[in-house]
């Protein structure tokens, strides 16, 4: 158990509404990631963070913003949800030493988001 | 095109049969990760391979890294229904940031009792 929780676990929202997903870790590890997983596209990185207030974009960051004001929480916001953002969202962390290359990731249980 | 190609995309086997899943990279591999995902759940780390020729085992699952072929194979011996799920390979990002992983699309495995 990597001590990662995601909330909510399921959400249905309407197009155009803002949505915030939360990833919480209990151990104050530095690296945190947000992915989305879709059939035919696999796992794609949205944003990641390497410390409080230090974030960077992934390959599918358009329409998403993130914030990390505390080490233990990494928030993903869909500014104005669209149907194309219907997906399963996963948070991941690196638990030091992160394996021999320092990048072994551990995943949360996921959030299933449906935008109608 | 996908930088990490997994084959086959899906697989149905009879319980007790052996099977192999492949993960082929378009570029040199510096680290290759295997994860398993049960349907509707998060990814579980299985093992990591770093060096060419390296082989690791976890229960009845063995993974190898062939550096020359830029490929890793995951072999399950005497499959059981508990092996069912999606197997994903991930590799250290090719863009120079080794804190990011890139991912294959996954192989869906069903094991019939």
Coordinates of N, CA and C in Angstrom, one line a residue:
Chain A
X1 N 0.8 -1.2 0.0 CA 0.0 0.0 0.0 C 0.9 1.3 0.0
X2 N 0.8 2.0 -1.1 CA 1.7 3.2 -1.2 C 1.1 4.4 -0.5
X3 N 0.0 4.3 0.2 CA -0.6 5.4 0.9 C -1.1 6.5 0.0
X4 N -1.6 6.2 -1.1 CA -2.2 7.2 -2.0 C -3.7 7.0 -2.1
X5 N -4.4 8.1 -1.9 CA -5.9 8.1 -2.1 C -6.2 9.2 -3.1
X6 N -7.3 8.9 -3.8 CA -7.9 9.8 -4.8 C -9.3 10.1 -4.4
X7 N -9.7 11.3 -4.6 CA -11.1 11.6 -4.3 C -11.6 12.7 -5.3
X8 N -12.9 12.6 -5.8 CA -13.8 11.5 -5.5 C -13.3 10.2 -6.3
X9 N -13.9 9.1 -6.1 CA -13.6 7.9 -6.9 C -14.4 7.8 -8.1
X10 N -15.6 8.4 -8.1 CA -16.5 8.5 -9.2 C -17.2 9.9 -9.2
X11 N -17.3 10.4 -10.4 CA -18.0 11.7 -10.5 C -18.6 11.8 -11.9
X12 N -19.9 12.3 -11.9 CA -20.6 12.7 -13.1 C -20.8 14.2 -13.1
X13 N -20.4 14.8 -14.1 CA -20.6 16.3 -14.2 C -21.1 16.7 -15.5
X14 N -21.5 17.9 -15.6 CA -22.0 18.4 -16.9 C -21.0 19.2 -17.6
X15 N -21.1 19.2 -18.9 CA -20.2 20.0 -19.8 C -20.2 21.5 -19.3
X16 N -19.0 22.0 -19.3 CA -18.8 23.4 -18.9 C -18.6 23.7 -17.5
X17 N -18.8 22.7 -16.6 CA -18.6 22.9 -15.2 C -17.1 22.7 -14.8
X18 N -16.6 23.4 -13.8 CA -15.3 23.1 -13.3 C -15.3 21.9 -12.4
X19 N -14.2 21.1 -12.5 CA -14.1 19.9 -11.7 C -12.7 19.8 -11.1
X20 N -12.6 19.5 -9.8 CA -11.3 19.3 -9.2 C -11.2 17.9 -8.6
X21 N -10.1 17.2 -9.0 CA -9.8 15.9 -8.5 C -8.6 16.0 -7.5
X22 N -8.7 15.2 -6.5 CA -7.6 15.4 -5.4 C -6.8 14.1 -5.3
X23 N -5.5 14.2 -5.2 CA -4.6 13.1 -4.9 C -3.9 13.4 -3.6
X24 N -4.0 12.5 -2.7 CA -3.4 12.7 -1.4 C -2.5 11.6 -1.1
X25 N -1.3 11.9 -0.6 CA -0.3 10.9 -0.1 C 0.0 11.2 1.3
X26 N 0.4 10.1 2.0 CA 0.6 10.3 3.5 C 2.0 10.5 3.9
X27 N 3.0 10.4 2.9 CA 4.4 10.4 3.3 C 5.2 11.6 2.8
X28 N 4.6 12.5 2.2 CA 5.3 13.7 1.7 C 6.4 13.5 0.7
X29 N 6.2 12.5 -0.2 CA 7.1 12.3 -1.3 C 7.1 13.4 -2.3
X30 N 8.2 13.6 -2.9 CA 8.4 14.8 -3.8 C 7.6 14.7 -5.1
X31 N 7.7 13.6 -5.8 CA 7.2 13.5 -7.2 C 5.8 12.9 -7.2
X32 N 4.9 13.7 -7.9 CA 3.5 13.3 -8.0 C 3.1 13.5 -9.5
X33 N 2.2 12.6 -10.0 CA 1.8 12.6 -11.4 C 0.3 12.5 -11.5
X34 N -0.2 13.1 -12.6 CA -1.6 12.9 -13.0 C -1.6 12.3 -14.4
X35 N -2.3 11.2 -14.5 CA -2.5 10.5 -15.8 C -4.0 10.4 -16.1
X36 N -4.3 10.3 -17.4 CA -5.6 9.8 -17.8 C -5.4 8.5 -18.6
X37 N -6.4 7.6 -18.5 CA -6.3 6.4 -19.2 C -7.6 6.2 -20.0
X38 N -7.4 6.0 -21.3 CA -8.5 5.9 -22.3 C -8.2 4.7 -23.2
X39 N -9.3 4.0 -23.6 CA -9.1 2.9 -24.5 C -8.5 3.4 -25.8
X40 N -7.5 2.7 -26.3 CA -6.9 3.0 -27.6 C -5.8 4.1 -27.4
X41 N -5.7 4.7 -26.3 CA -4.7 5.7 -26.0 C -3.7 5.3 -24.9
X42 N -4.2 4.4 -24.1 CA -3.3 4.0 -23.0 C -3.3 5.0 -21.9
X43 N -2.1 5.1 -21.2 CA -1.9 6.0 -20.1 C -1.2 7.2 -20.6
X44 N -1.7 8.4 -20.4 CA -1.1 9.6 -20.9 C -0.9 10.6 -19.7
X45 N 0.3 11.2 -19.7 CA 0.6 12.1 -18.6 C 0.0 13.4 -18.8
X46 N -0.7 14.0 -17.8 CA -1.3 15.3 -17.9 C -0.4 16.4 -17.4
X47 N -0.1 16.2 -16.1 CA 0.9 17.1 -15.4 C 1.6 16.3 -14.4
X48 N 2.8 16.8 -14.0 CA 3.4 16.2 -12.8 C 4.0 17.3 -12.0
X49 N 4.4 16.9 -10.8 CA 5.0 17.9 -9.8 C 6.2 17.3 -9.2
X50 N 7.2 18.2 -9.0 CA 8.4 17.8 -8.4 C 8.7 18.5 -7.1
X51 N 7.7 19.1 -6.6 CA 7.8 19.8 -5.3 C 6.6 20.8 -5.1
X52 N 6.5 21.3 -3.9 CA 5.5 22.3 -3.7 C 5.6 23.5 -4.6
X53 N 4.6 23.8 -5.3 CA 4.5 24.8 -6.3 C 5.4 24.6 -7.5
X54 N 5.9 23.4 -7.7 CA 6.8 23.1 -8.8 C 6.0 22.0 -9.7
X55 N 5.5 22.5 -10.8 CA 4.8 21.6 -11.7 C 5.2 21.7 -13.1
X56 N 4.9 20.7 -13.9 CA 5.3 20.8 -15.3 C 4.2 20.0 -16.1
X57 N 4.2 20.4 -17.4 CA 3.1 19.8 -18.3 C 3.5 18.5 -18.8
X58 N 2.5 17.6 -19.0 CA 2.8 16.4 -19.7 C 2.3 16.5 -21.1
X59 N 2.0 15.4 -21.8 CA 1.7 15.4 -23.2 C 0.2 15.8 -23.5
X60 N -0.7 15.8 -22.5 CA -2.1 16.1 -22.8 C -2.6 17.1 -21.7
X61 N -1.9 18.2 -21.6 CA -2.2 19.2 -20.5 C -3.3 20.2 -20.9
X62 N -3.6 20.3 -22.1 CA -4.6 21.4 -22.5 C -5.9 21.1 -21.8
X63 N -6.5 22.1 -21.2 CA -7.8 22.0 -20.6 C -7.7 21.6 -19.1
X64 N -6.5 21.4 -18.6 CA -6.2 21.0 -17.3 C -5.2 21.9 -16.6
X65 N -5.5 22.1 -15.3 CA -4.5 22.9 -14.5 C -4.3 22.1 -13.2
X66 N -3.1 22.3 -12.6 CA -2.8 21.6 -11.3 C -2.3 22.6 -10.3
X67 N -2.4 22.2 -9.1 CA -1.8 23.0 -8.0 C -1.3 22.0 -6.9
X68 N -0.2 22.5 -6.3 CA 0.4 21.7 -5.2 C 0.9 22.7 -4.2
X69 N 0.0 23.1 -3.3 CA 0.3 24.0 -2.2 C 0.9 23.3 -1.0
X70 N 0.6 22.0 -0.9 CA 1.2 21.2 0.2 C 1.8 20.0 -0.4
X71 N 2.8 19.5 0.3 CA 3.5 18.3 -0.3 C 2.6 17.1 -0.5
X72 N 1.6 16.9 0.4 CA 0.8 15.7 0.4 C -0.4 15.8 -0.6
X73 N -0.7 16.9 -1.1 CA -1.9 17.0 -2.0 C -1.5 17.6 -3.4
X74 N -2.0 16.9 -4.4 CA -1.8 17.3 -5.8 C -3.2 17.4 -6.4
X75 N -3.6 18.6 -6.8 CA -5.0 18.8 -7.3 C -5.0 18.9 -8.8
X76 N -5.9 18.3 -9.4 CA -6.1 18.4 -10.9 C -7.4 19.1 -11.1
X77 N -7.4 20.2 -11.9 CA -8.7 20.9 -12.2 C -9.0 20.9 -13.7
X78 N -10.2 20.5 -14.0 CA -10.7 20.7 -15.3 C -11.4 22.0 -15.3
X79 N -10.9 23.0 -16.0 CA -11.4 24.4 -15.9 C -12.8 24.5 -16.4
X80 N -13.1 23.8 -17.5 CA -14.5 23.8 -18.0 C -14.6 22.4 -18.7
X81 N -15.2 21.5 -18.0 CA -15.2 20.1 -18.4 C -15.9 19.9 -19.8
X82 N -15.3 19.1 -20.6 CA -15.8 18.7 -21.9 C -16.0 17.2 -22.0
X83 N -16.8 16.7 -22.9 CA -17.1 15.3 -23.0 C -15.8 14.5 -23.3
X84 N -14.8 15.2 -24.0 CA -13.6 14.5 -24.3 C -12.7 14.2 -23.1
X85 N -13.1 14.8 -22.0 CA -12.4 14.6 -20.7 C -13.0 13.5 -19.9
X86 N -14.0 12.9 -20.4 CA -14.5 11.7 -19.8 C -13.4 10.6 -19.8
X87 N -13.0 10.1 -18.7 CA -11.8 9.2 -18.6 C -11.7 8.7 -17.2
X88 N -10.7 7.8 -17.1 CA -10.3 7.4 -15.7 C -9.0 8.1 -15.4
X89 N -8.9 8.8 -14.3 CA -7.7 9.6 -13.9 C -7.0 8.9 -12.8
X90 N -5.7 8.7 -13.0 CA -4.8 8.1 -12.0 C -3.8 9.1 -11.5
X91 N -3.6 9.0 -10.2 CA -2.5 9.7 -9.6 C -1.4 8.7 -9.3
X92 N -0.1 9.2 -9.4 CA 1.0 8.3 -9.1 C 2.0 9.1 -8.3
X93 N 2.8 8.4 -7.6 CA 3.9 9.0 -6.8 C 5.2 8.2 -7.0
X94 N 6.3 8.8 -6.8 CA 7.6 8.0 -6.7 C 7.9 8.0 -5.2
X95 N 8.1 6.7 -4.7 CA 8.5 6.5 -3.3 C 10.0 6.3 -3.3
X96 N 10.8 7.2 -2.7 CA 12.3 7.1 -2.7 C 12.7 5.8 -2.1
X97 N 13.8 5.1 -2.7 CA 14.6 5.7 -3.7 C 14.1 5.6 -5.1
X98 N 12.9 5.0 -5.3 CA 12.3 4.9 -6.6 C 13.0 3.9 -7.5
X99 N 13.5 2.8 -6.9 CA 14.2 1.8 -7.7 C 15.6 2.3 -8.1
X100 N 16.3 1.5 -8.9 CA 17.6 1.8 -9.4 C 17.7 3.1 -10.2
X101 N 16.6 3.5 -10.9 CA 16.7 4.7 -11.7 C 15.9 5.9 -11.1
X102 N 15.4 5.6 -9.9 CA 14.7 6.7 -9.2 C 13.4 7.1 -9.7
X103 N 12.7 6.3 -10.6 CA 11.5 6.7 -11.2 C 10.4 5.6 -11.2
X104 N 10.5 4.7 -10.2 CA 9.5 3.7 -10.1 C 8.2 4.3 -9.5
X105 N 7.1 4.2 -10.2 CA 5.9 4.9 -9.8 C 4.9 4.0 -9.1
X106 N 4.2 4.5 -8.2 CA 3.1 3.8 -7.5 C 1.8 4.5 -7.7
X107 N 0.8 3.8 -8.0 CA -0.5 4.4 -8.5 C -1.6 4.4 -7.4
X108 N -2.4 5.4 -7.5 CA -3.7 5.4 -6.7 C -4.7 4.6 -7.4
X109 N -5.9 4.5 -6.7 CA -7.0 3.6 -7.2 C -7.7 4.2 -8.4
X110 N -7.6 5.4 -8.7 CA -8.2 6.0 -9.9 C -9.5 6.7 -9.6
X111 N -9.9 7.7 -10.5 CA -11.1 8.4 -10.4 C -11.8 8.3 -11.7
X112 N -13.0 7.8 -11.7 CA -13.8 7.6 -13.0 C -14.6 8.9 -13.2
X113 N -14.3 9.7 -14.2 CA -15.0 10.9 -14.4 C -15.9 10.8 -15.7
X114 N -17.1 11.1 -15.6 CA -18.0 11.2 -16.8 C -18.5 12.6 -17.0
X115 N -18.3 13.1 -18.1 CA -18.8 14.5 -18.5 C -19.9 14.3 -19.5
X116 N -21.1 14.8 -19.0 CA -22.3 14.6 -19.9 C -22.7 15.9 -20.7
Chain B
X1 N 3.2 7.6 -34.1 CA 3.2 6.2 -33.9 C 3.7 6.0 -32.4
X2 N 3.3 4.8 -31.9 CA 3.5 4.5 -30.5 C 5.0 4.3 -30.2
X3 N 5.6 4.9 -29.2 CA 7.0 4.6 -28.9 C 7.3 3.3 -28.3
X4 N 6.2 2.8 -27.6 CA 6.3 1.5 -27.0 C 5.1 0.7 -27.5
X5 N 5.4 -0.4 -28.2 CA 4.4 -1.2 -28.8 C 4.3 -2.5 -28.0
X6 N 3.0 -2.8 -27.6 CA 2.8 -4.1 -26.9 C 2.1 -5.0 -27.8
X7 N 2.5 -6.3 -27.7 CA 1.8 -7.3 -28.5 C 1.7 -8.6 -27.7
X8 N 0.6 -9.3 -27.8 CA -0.6 -8.9 -28.5 C -1.4 -7.9 -27.8
X9 N -2.4 -7.3 -28.4 CA -3.3 -6.4 -27.7 C -4.2 -7.1 -26.7
X10 N -4.6 -8.3 -27.1 CA -5.4 -9.0 -26.1 C -5.1 -10.5 -26.3
X11 N -5.4 -11.2 -25.3 CA -5.1 -12.6 -25.2 C -6.1 -13.4 -24.4
X12 N -6.5 -14.5 -24.9 CA -7.4 -15.4 -24.1 C -6.7 -16.7 -24.0
X13 N -6.5 -17.2 -22.9 CA -5.8 -18.5 -22.7 C -6.6 -19.4 -21.8
X14 N -6.4 -20.7 -21.9 CA -7.0 -21.7 -21.0 C -6.1 -21.7 -19.8
X15 N -6.7 -21.9 -18.6 CA -6.0 -22.0 -17.4 C -4.9 -23.1 -17.5
X16 N -3.7 -22.8 -17.0 CA -2.7 -23.8 -17.1 C -1.7 -23.6 -18.2
X17 N -2.1 -22.8 -19.2 CA -1.3 -22.6 -20.4 C -0.3 -21.5 -20.1
X18 N 0.9 -21.6 -20.8 CA 1.9 -20.6 -20.8 C 1.6 -19.5 -21.8
X19 N 2.1 -18.3 -21.5 CA 1.9 -17.2 -22.5 C 3.0 -16.2 -22.4
X20 N 3.1 -15.4 -23.5 CA 4.2 -14.4 -23.5 C 3.6 -13.1 -24.1
X21 N 3.9 -12.0 -23.4 CA 3.5 -10.6 -23.9 C 4.8 -9.9 -24.2
X22 N 4.8 -9.2 -25.3 CA 6.0 -8.4 -25.7 C 5.8 -6.9 -25.6
X23 N 6.9 -6.2 -25.3 CA 6.9 -4.8 -25.3 C 8.2 -4.4 -26.1
X24 N 7.9 -3.7 -27.2 CA 9.0 -3.3 -28.1 C 9.1 -1.8 -28.2
X25 N 10.4 -1.3 -28.1 CA 10.6 0.1 -28.1 C 11.2 0.6 -29.4
X26 N 10.8 1.8 -29.8 CA 11.4 2.4 -31.0 C 12.8 3.0 -30.8
X27 N 13.2 3.1 -29.5 CA 14.5 3.6 -29.2 C 15.1 2.8 -28.1
X28 N 16.4 3.1 -27.8 CA 17.1 2.4 -26.8 C 16.4 2.4 -25.4
X29 N 16.4 1.3 -24.8 CA 15.7 1.2 -23.5 C 16.7 1.4 -22.4
X30 N 16.4 2.3 -21.5 CA 17.3 2.4 -20.3 C 16.7 1.9 -19.0
X31 N 15.5 1.6 -19.1 CA 14.8 1.0 -17.9 C 13.4 0.6 -18.4
X32 N 12.9 -0.6 -18.0 CA 11.7 -1.0 -18.5 C 10.9 -1.5 -17.3
X33 N 9.6 -1.1 -17.2 CA 8.8 -1.4 -16.1 C 7.6 -2.2 -16.5
X34 N 7.2 -3.2 -15.8 CA 6.0 -4.0 -16.0 C 5.0 -3.7 -14.9
X35 N 3.8 -3.5 -15.2 CA 2.7 -3.3 -14.3 C 1.5 -4.1 -14.7
X36 N 0.7 -4.5 -13.7 CA -0.5 -5.2 -13.9 C -1.7 -4.3 -13.4
X37 N -2.8 -4.4 -14.1 CA -3.9 -3.6 -13.7 C -5.1 -4.5 -13.8
X38 N -5.8 -4.7 -12.6 CA -7.0 -5.4 -12.6 C -8.1 -4.5 -13.1
X39 N -9.1 -5.0 -13.8 CA -10.1 -4.2 -14.4 C -10.8 -3.3 -13.3
X40 N -10.8 -2.0 -13.6 CA -11.4 -1.0 -12.7 C -10.5 -0.6 -11.6
X41 N -9.3 -1.0 -11.6 CA -8.4 -0.7 -10.4 C -7.1 0.0 -10.9
X42 N -6.3 0.4 -10.0 CA -5.0 1.0 -10.3 C -4.0 0.1 -10.7
X43 N -2.8 0.6 -11.1 CA -1.7 -0.2 -11.6 C -0.9 -0.7 -10.5
X44 N -0.5 -2.0 -10.5 CA 0.4 -2.6 -9.5 C 1.7 -2.9 -10.1
X45 N 2.8 -2.4 -9.5 CA 4.1 -2.6 -10.0 C 4.5 -4.1 -9.9
X46 N 5.0 -4.6 -11.0 CA 5.5 -6.0 -11.0 C 7.0 -6.1 -10.9
X47 N 7.7 -5.5 -11.8 CA 9.1 -5.6 -11.8 C 9.7 -4.6 -12.7
X48 N 11.0 -4.3 -12.6 CA 11.8 -3.4 -13.4 C 13.0 -4.0 -13.9
X49 N 13.3 -3.8 -15.2 CA 14.5 -4.4 -15.8 C 15.4 -3.2 -16.3
X50 N 16.7 -3.3 -16.0 CA 17.5 -2.2 -16.4 C 18.6 -2.6 -17.3
X51 N 19.1 -3.8 -17.2 CA 20.3 -4.1 -18.0 C 19.9 -5.2 -19.1
X52 N 20.6 -5.1 -20.2 CA 20.4 -6.1 -21.3 C 20.7 -7.5 -20.7
X53 N 19.8 -8.4 -21.1 CA 19.9 -9.8 -20.6 C 19.4 -10.0 -19.2
X54 N 19.0 -9.0 -18.6 CA 18.5 -9.1 -17.2 C 17.1 -9.9 -17.2
X55 N 17.0 -10.7 -16.3 CA 15.7 -11.5 -16.1 C 15.3 -11.5 -14.7
X56 N 14.0 -11.2 -14.5 CA 13.5 -11.2 -13.1 C 12.2 -12.0 -13.0
X57 N 11.9 -12.6 -11.9 CA 10.7 -13.4 -11.7 C 10.0 -12.9 -10.5
X58 N 8.7 -13.0 -10.6 CA 7.8 -12.8 -9.5 C 6.7 -13.8 -9.5
X59 N 6.8 -14.7 -8.6 CA 5.8 -15.9 -8.6 C 5.9 -16.6 -9.9
X60 N 4.9 -16.7 -10.7 CA 5.0 -17.4 -11.9 C 5.2 -16.5 -13.1
X61 N 5.6 -15.3 -12.9 CA 5.8 -14.3 -14.0 C 7.3 -14.0 -14.1
X62 N 7.8 -14.1 -15.3 CA 9.2 -13.8 -15.6 C 9.3 -12.8 -16.7
X63 N 10.1 -11.8 -16.5 CA 10.3 -10.8 -17.5 C 11.8 -10.7 -17.9
X64 N 12.1 -10.5 -19.2 CA 13.4 -10.4 -19.7 C 13.6 -9.1 -20.5
X65 N 14.8 -8.6 -20.5 CA 15.1 -7.4 -21.3 C 16.2 -7.8 -22.4
X66 N 15.8 -7.6 -23.6 CA 16.7 -7.8 -24.7 C 17.1 -6.5 -25.3
X67 N 18.3 -6.0 -24.9 CA 18.7 -4.6 -25.3 C 18.9 -4.5 -26.8
X68 N 19.4 -5.5 -27.4 CA 19.7 -5.4 -28.8 C 18.4 -5.3 -29.6
X69 N 17.4 -6.0 -29.2 CA 16.1 -6.0 -29.9 C 15.3 -4.8 -29.4
X70 N 15.7 -4.1 -28.4 CA 14.9 -3.1 -27.8 C 13.6 -3.6 -27.4
X71 N 13.6 -4.7 -26.7 CA 12.3 -5.4 -26.4 C 12.4 -6.1 -25.0
X72 N 11.2 -6.1 -24.4 CA 11.1 -6.9 -23.2 C 10.0 -7.9 -23.4
X73 N 10.1 -9.1 -22.8 CA 9.0 -10.0 -22.8 C 8.6 -10.4 -21.4
X74 N 7.3 -10.6 -21.3 CA 6.8 -11.1 -20.0 C 6.2 -12.4 -20.2
X75 N 6.6 -13.4 -19.4 CA 6.2 -14.8 -19.6 C 5.4 -15.2 -18.4
X76 N 4.3 -15.8 -18.6 CA 3.5 -16.4 -17.5 C 3.5 -17.9 -17.6
X77 N 3.9 -18.6 -16.6 CA 3.9 -20.0 -16.7 C 2.7 -20.6 -15.9
X78 N 2.0 -21.6 -16.6 CA 0.9 -22.2 -15.9 C -0.2 -21.2 -15.4
X79 N -0.7 -20.4 -16.4 CA -1.6 -19.3 -16.1 C -2.8 -19.7 -15.2
X80 N -3.2 -18.8 -14.4 CA -4.3 -19.0 -13.5 C -5.3 -17.8 -13.6
X81 N -6.6 -18.0 -13.3 CA -7.5 -16.9 -13.4 C -7.1 -15.6 -12.7
X82 N -6.3 -15.8 -11.6 CA -5.8 -14.6 -10.9 C -4.8 -13.8 -11.8
X83 N -4.3 -14.3 -12.8 CA -3.4 -13.6 -13.7 C -4.1 -12.7 -14.7
X84 N -5.4 -12.8 -14.8 CA -6.2 -12.0 -15.7 C -6.1 -10.5 -15.3
X85 N -6.1 -9.7 -16.4 CA -6.0 -8.2 -16.2 C -5.3 -7.6 -17.4
X86 N -4.9 -6.4 -17.2 CA -4.2 -5.7 -18.3 C -2.7 -5.5 -17.8
X87 N -1.8 -5.9 -18.7 CA -0.4 -5.8 -18.4 C 0.2 -4.6 -19.2
X88 N 0.8 -3.7 -18.5 CA 1.4 -2.5 -19.2 C 2.9 -2.4 -19.0
X89 N 3.5 -2.0 -20.1 CA 5.0 -1.8 -19.9 C 5.2 -0.3 -20.0
X90 N 6.2 0.2 -19.2 CA 6.5 1.6 -19.2 C 8.0 1.7 -19.3
X91 N 8.5 2.8 -19.9 CA 9.9 2.9 -20.1 C 10.3 4.3 -19.7
X92 N 11.6 4.5 -19.3 CA 12.1 5.8 -19.0 C 11.9 6.7 -20.2
X93 N 11.4 7.9 -20.0 CA 11.2 8.8 -21.1 C 12.4 9.0 -22.0
X94 N 12.1 9.1 -23.3 CA 13.2 9.3 -24.3 C 13.6 10.7 -24.4
X95 N 12.9 11.6 -23.8 CA 13.2 13.1 -23.9 C 14.2 13.6 -23.0
X96 N 14.9 12.7 -22.2 CA 15.9 13.1 -21.3 C 15.5 13.4 -19.9
X97 N 14.1 13.4 -19.6 CA 13.6 13.5 -18.3 C 13.3 12.1 -17.7
X98 N 14.2 11.6 -16.9 CA 14.0 10.3 -16.4 C 13.0 10.1 -15.3
X99 N 12.4 11.2 -14.9 CA 11.3 11.1 -13.9 C 10.0 10.9 -14.6
X100 N 10.0 10.9 -15.9 CA 8.7 10.6 -16.7 C 8.9 9.3 -17.3
X101 N 7.8 8.6 -17.3 CA 7.7 7.3 -18.0 C 6.8 7.4 -19.2
X102 N 7.1 6.7 -20.3 CA 6.1 6.5 -21.4 C 5.6 5.1 -21.3
X103 N 4.4 4.9 -21.9 CA 3.7 3.7 -21.7 C 3.2 3.0 -23.0
X104 N 3.2 1.7 -22.9 CA 2.5 1.0 -24.0 C 1.0 1.0 -23.8
X105 N 0.3 0.5 -24.8 CA -1.2 0.6 -24.7 C -1.8 -0.5 -23.8
X106 N -1.0 -1.5 -23.5 CA -1.4 -2.6 -22.6 C -1.8 -3.8 -23.4
X107 N -1.8 -4.9 -22.7 CA -2.2 -6.2 -23.2 C -3.3 -6.7 -22.3
X108 N -4.4 -7.0 -22.8 CA -5.5 -7.5 -22.0 C -5.5 -9.0 -22.0
X109 N -5.4 -9.6 -20.8 CA -5.3 -11.1 -20.6 C -6.5 -11.6 -19.9
X110 N -7.2 -12.6 -20.5 CA -8.3 -13.3 -19.9 C -7.8 -14.8 -19.8
X111 N -8.1 -15.4 -18.6 CA -7.7 -16.8 -18.4 C -9.0 -17.6 -18.1
X112 N -9.3 -18.5 -19.0 CA -10.5 -19.2 -18.8 C -10.3 -20.5 -17.9
X113 N -11.1 -20.7 -16.9 CA -10.9 -21.8 -16.0 C -11.3 -23.1 -16.7

